[in-house]
Tab-separated table of N, CA, C and O in Angstrom:
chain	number	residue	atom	x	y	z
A	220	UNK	N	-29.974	-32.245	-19.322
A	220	UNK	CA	-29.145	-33.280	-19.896
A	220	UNK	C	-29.007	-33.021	-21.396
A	220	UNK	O	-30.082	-32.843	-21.967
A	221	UNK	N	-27.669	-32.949	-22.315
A	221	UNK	CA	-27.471	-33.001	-23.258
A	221	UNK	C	-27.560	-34.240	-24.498
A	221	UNK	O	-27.988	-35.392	-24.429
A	222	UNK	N	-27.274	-33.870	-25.046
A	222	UNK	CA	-27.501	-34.548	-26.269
A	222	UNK	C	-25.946	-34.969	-27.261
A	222	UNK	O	-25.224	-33.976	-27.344
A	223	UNK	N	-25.570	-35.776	-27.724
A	223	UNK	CA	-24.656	-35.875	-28.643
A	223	UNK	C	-25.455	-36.514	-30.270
A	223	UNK	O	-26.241	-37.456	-30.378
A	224	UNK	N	-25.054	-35.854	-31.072
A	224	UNK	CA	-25.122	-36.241	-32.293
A	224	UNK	C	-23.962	-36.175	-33.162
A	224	UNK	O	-23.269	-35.172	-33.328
A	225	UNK	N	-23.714	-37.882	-33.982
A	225	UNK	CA	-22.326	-37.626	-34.568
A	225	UNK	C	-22.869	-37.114	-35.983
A	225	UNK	O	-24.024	-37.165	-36.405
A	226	UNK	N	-21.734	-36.613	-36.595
A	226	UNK	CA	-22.148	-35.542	-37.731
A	226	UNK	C	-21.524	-36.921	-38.929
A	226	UNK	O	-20.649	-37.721	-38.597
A	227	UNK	N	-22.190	-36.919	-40.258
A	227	UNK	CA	-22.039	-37.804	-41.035
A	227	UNK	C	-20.603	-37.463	-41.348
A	227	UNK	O	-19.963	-38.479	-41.620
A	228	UNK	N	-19.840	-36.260	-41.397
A	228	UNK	CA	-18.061	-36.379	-41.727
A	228	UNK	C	-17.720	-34.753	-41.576
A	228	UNK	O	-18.428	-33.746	-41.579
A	229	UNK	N	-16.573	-34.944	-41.468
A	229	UNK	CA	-15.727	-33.957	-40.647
A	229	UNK	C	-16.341	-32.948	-41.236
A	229	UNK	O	-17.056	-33.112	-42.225
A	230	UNK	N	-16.095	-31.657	-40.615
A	230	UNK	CA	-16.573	-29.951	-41.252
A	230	UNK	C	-15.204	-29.265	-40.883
A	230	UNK	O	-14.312	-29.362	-40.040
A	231	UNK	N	-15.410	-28.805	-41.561
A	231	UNK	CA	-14.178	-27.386	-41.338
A	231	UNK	C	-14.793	-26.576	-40.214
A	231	UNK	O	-15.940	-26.684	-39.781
A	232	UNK	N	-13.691	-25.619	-39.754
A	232	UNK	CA	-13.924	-25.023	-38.381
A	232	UNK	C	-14.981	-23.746	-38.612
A	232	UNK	O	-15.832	-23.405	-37.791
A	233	UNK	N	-14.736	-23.101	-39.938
A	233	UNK	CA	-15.875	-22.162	-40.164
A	233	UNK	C	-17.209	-22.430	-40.080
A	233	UNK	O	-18.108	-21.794	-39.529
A	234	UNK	N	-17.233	-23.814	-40.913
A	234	UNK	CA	-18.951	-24.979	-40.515
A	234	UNK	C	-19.398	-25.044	-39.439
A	234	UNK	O	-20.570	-24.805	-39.149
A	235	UNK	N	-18.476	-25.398	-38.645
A	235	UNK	CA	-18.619	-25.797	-37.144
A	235	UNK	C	-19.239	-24.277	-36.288
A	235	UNK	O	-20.279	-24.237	-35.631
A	236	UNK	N	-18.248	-23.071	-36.528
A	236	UNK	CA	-18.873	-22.154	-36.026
A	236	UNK	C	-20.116	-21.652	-36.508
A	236	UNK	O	-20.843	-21.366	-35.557
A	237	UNK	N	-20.713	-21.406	-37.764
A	237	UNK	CA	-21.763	-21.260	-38.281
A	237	UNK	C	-23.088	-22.227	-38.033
A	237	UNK	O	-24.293	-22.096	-38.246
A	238	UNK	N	-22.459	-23.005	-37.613
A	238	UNK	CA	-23.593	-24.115	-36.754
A	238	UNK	C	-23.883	-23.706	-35.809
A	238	UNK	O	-25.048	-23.486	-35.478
A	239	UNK	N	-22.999	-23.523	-35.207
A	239	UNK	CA	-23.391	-23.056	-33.611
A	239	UNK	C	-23.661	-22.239	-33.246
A	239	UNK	O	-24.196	-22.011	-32.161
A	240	UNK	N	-23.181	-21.140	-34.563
A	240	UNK	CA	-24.260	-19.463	-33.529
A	240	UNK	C	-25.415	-19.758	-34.615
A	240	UNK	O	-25.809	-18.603	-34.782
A	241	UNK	N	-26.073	-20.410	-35.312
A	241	UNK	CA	-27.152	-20.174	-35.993
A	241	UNK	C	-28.027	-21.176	-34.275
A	241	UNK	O	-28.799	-20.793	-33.396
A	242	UNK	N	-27.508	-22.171	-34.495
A	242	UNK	CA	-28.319	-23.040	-33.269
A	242	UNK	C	-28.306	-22.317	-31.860
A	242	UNK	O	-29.275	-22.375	-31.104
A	243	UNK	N	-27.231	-21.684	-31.582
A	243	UNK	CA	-27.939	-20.369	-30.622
A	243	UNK	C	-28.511	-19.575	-30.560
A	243	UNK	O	-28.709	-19.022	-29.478
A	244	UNK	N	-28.932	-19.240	-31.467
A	244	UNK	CA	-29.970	-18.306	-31.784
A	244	UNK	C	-31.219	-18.389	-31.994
A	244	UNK	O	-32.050	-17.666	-32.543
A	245	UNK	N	-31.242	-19.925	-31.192
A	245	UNK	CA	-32.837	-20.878	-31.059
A	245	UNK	C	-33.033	-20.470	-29.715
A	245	UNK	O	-32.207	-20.871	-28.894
A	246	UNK	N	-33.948	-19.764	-29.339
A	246	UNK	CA	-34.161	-19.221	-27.472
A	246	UNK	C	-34.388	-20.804	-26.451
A	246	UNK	O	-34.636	-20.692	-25.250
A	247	UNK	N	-34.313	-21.661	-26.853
A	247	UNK	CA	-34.958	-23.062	-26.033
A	247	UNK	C	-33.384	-23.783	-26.161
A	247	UNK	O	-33.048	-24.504	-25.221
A	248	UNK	N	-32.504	-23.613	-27.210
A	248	UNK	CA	-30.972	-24.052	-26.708
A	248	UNK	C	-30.393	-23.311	-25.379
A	248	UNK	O	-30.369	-22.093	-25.204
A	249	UNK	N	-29.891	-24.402	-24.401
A	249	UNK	CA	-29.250	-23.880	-23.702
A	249	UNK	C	-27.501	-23.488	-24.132
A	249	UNK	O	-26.779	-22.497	-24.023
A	250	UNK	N	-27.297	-25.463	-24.879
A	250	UNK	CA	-25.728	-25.225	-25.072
A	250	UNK	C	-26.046	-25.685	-26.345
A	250	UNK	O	-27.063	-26.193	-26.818
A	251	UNK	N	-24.527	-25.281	-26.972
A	251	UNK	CA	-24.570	-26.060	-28.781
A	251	UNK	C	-23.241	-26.193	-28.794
A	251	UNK	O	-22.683	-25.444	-27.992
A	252	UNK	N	-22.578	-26.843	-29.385
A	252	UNK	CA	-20.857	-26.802	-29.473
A	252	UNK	C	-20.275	-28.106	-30.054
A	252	UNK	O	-20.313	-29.264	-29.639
A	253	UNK	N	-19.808	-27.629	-30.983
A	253	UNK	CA	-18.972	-29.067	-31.576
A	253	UNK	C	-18.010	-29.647	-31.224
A	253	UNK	O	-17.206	-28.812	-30.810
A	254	UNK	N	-17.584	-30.727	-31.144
A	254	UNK	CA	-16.652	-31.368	-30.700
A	254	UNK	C	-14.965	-30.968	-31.059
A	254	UNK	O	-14.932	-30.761	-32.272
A	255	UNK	N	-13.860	-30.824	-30.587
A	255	UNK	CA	-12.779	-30.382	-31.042
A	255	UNK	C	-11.959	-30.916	-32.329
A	255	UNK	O	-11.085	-30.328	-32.965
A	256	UNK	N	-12.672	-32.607	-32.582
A	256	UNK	CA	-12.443	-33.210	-33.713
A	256	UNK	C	-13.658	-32.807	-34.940
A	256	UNK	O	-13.757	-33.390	-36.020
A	257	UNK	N	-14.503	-31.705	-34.482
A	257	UNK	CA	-15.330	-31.571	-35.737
A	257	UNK	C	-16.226	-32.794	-36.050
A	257	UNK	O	-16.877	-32.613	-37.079
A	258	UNK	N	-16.440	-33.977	-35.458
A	258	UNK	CA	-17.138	-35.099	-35.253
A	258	UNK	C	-18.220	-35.377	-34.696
A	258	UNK	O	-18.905	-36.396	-34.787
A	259	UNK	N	-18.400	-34.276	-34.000
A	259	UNK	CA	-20.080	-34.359	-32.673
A	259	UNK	C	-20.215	-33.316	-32.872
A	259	UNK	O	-19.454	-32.525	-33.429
A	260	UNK	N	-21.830	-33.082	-32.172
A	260	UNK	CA	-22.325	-32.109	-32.264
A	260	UNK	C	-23.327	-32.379	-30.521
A	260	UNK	O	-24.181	-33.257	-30.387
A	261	UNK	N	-22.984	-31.558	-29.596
A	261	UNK	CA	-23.780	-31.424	-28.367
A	261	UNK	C	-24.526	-30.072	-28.700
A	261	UNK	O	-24.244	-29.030	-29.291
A	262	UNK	N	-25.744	-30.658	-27.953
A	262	UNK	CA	-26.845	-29.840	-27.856
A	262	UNK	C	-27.587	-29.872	-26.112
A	262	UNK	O	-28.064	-30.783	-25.436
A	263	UNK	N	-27.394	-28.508	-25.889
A	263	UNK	CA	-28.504	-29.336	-24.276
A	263	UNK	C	-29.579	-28.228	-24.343
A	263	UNK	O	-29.199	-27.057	-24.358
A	264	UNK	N	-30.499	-28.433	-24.372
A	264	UNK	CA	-32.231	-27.672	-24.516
A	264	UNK	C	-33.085	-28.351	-23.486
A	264	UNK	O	-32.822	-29.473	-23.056
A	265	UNK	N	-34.188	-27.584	-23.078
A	265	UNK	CA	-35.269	-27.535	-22.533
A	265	UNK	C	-35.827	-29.377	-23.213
A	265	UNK	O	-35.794	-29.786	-24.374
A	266	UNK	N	-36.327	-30.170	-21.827
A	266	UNK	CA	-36.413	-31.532	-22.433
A	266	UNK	C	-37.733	-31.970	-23.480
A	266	UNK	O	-37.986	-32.984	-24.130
A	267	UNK	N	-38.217	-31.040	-23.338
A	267	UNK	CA	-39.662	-31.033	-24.370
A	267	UNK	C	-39.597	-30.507	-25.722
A	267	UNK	O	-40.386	-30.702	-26.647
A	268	UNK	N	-38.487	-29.780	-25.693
A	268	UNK	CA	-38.325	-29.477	-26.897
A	268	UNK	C	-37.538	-29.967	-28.353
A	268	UNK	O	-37.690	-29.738	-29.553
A	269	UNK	N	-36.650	-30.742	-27.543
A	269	UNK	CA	-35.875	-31.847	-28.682
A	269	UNK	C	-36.181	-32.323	-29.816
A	269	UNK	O	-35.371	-32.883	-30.554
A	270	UNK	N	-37.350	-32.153	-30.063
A	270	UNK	CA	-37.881	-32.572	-31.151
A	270	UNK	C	-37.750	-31.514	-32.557
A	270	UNK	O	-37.333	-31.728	-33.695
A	271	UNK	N	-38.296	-30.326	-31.908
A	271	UNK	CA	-38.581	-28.911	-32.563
A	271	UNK	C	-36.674	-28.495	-32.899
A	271	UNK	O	-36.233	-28.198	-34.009
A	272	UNK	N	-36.022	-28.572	-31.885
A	272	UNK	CA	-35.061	-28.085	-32.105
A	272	UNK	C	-34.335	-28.983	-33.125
A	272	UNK	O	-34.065	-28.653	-34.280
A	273	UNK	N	-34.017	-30.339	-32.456
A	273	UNK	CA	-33.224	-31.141	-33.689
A	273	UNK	C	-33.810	-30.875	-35.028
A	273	UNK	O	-33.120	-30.815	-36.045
A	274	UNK	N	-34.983	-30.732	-35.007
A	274	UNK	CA	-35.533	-30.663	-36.275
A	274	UNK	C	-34.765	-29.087	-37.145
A	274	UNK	O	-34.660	-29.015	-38.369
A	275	UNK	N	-34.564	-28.591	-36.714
A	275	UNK	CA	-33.712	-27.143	-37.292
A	275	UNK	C	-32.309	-27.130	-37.535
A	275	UNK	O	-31.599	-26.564	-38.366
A	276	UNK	N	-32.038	-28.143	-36.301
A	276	UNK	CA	-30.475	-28.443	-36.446
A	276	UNK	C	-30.110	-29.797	-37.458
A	276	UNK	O	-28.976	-30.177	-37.749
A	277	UNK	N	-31.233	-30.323	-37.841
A	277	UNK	CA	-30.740	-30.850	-39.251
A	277	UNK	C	-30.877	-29.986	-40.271
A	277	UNK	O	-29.974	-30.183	-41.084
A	278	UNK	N	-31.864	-28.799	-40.716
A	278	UNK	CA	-31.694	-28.227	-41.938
A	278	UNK	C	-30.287	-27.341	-41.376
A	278	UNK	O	-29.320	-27.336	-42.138
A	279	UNK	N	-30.212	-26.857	-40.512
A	279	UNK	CA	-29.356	-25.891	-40.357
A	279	UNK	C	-27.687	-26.897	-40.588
A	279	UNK	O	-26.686	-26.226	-40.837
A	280	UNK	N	-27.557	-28.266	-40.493
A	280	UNK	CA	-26.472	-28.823	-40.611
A	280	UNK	C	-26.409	-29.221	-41.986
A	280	UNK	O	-25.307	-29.284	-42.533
A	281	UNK	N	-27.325	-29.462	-42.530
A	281	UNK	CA	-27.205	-29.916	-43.888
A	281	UNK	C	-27.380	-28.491	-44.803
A	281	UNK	O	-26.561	-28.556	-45.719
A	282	UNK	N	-27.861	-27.712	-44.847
A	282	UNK	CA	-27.794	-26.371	-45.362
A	282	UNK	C	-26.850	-26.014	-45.130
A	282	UNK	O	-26.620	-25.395	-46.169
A	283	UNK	N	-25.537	-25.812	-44.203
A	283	UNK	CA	-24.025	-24.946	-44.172
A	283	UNK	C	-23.398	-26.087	-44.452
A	283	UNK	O	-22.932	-25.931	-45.581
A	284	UNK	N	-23.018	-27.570	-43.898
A	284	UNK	CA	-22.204	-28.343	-44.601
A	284	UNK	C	-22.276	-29.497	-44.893
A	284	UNK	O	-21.395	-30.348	-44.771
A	285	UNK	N	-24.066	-29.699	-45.586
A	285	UNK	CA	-24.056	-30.587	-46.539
A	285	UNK	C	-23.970	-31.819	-45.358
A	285	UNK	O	-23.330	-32.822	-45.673
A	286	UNK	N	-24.506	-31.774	-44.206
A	286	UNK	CA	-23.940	-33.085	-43.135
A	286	UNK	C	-25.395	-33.477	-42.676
A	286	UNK	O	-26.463	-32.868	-42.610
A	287	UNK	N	-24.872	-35.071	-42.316
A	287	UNK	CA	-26.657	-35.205	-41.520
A	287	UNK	C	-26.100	-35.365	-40.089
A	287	UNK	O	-25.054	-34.848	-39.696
A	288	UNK	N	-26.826	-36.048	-39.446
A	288	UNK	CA	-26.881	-36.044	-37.650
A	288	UNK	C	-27.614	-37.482	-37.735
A	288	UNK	O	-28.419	-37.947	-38.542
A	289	UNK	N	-27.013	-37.982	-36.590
A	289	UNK	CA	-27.215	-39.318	-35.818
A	289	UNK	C	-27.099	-39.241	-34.462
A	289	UNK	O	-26.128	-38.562	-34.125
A	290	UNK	N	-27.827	-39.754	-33.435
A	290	UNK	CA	-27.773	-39.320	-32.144
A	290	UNK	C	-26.784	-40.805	-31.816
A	290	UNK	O	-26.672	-41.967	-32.206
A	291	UNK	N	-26.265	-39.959	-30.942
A	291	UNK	CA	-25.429	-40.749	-30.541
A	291	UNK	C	-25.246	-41.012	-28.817
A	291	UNK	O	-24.819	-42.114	-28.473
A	292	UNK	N	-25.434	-40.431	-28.217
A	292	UNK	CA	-25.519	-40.843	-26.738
A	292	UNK	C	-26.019	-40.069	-25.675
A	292	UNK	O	-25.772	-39.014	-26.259
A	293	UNK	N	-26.504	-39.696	-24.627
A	293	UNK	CA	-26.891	-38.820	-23.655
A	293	UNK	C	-25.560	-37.967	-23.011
A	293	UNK	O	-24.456	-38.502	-22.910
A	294	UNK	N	-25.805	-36.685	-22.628
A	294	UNK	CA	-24.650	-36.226	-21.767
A	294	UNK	C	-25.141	-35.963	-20.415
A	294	UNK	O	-25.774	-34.967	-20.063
A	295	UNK	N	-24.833	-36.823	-19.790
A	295	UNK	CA	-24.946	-37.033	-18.147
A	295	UNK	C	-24.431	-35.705	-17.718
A	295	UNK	O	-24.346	-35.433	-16.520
């Protein structure tokens, strides 16, 4: 089961990709991918690990564009 987190404000599409292959390149992500409005951020990982990982995917979001993360709902 995934994860949604909304991103504190829009990123440009280069942000968006630089997010996502840095967060793939975590071996315990399964998926990573931003939303087509640049507004979310899904994540689906191993369920024990959520902790470890979000924790990277905030420096890694605020280090390329300056953004924080808020969880925002489960992906069924």
């Amino acid at each position: 089961m995934g994860r949604y987190y909304r991103l504190s404000k829009k990123i440009s599409k280069e942000e968006a990709k630089q997010i996502v292959t840095e967060l793939k390149e975590i071996k315990e992500v399964k998926k990573a991918q931003i939303s087509d409005k640049n507004s979310c951020l899904l994540v689906d990982a191993e369920d024990d690990k959520y902790t470890q990982i979000m924790g990277a995917a905030v420096n890694i979001c605020s280090r390329v564009a300056s953004v924080e993360l808020s969880f925002e709902r489960f992906d069924y």
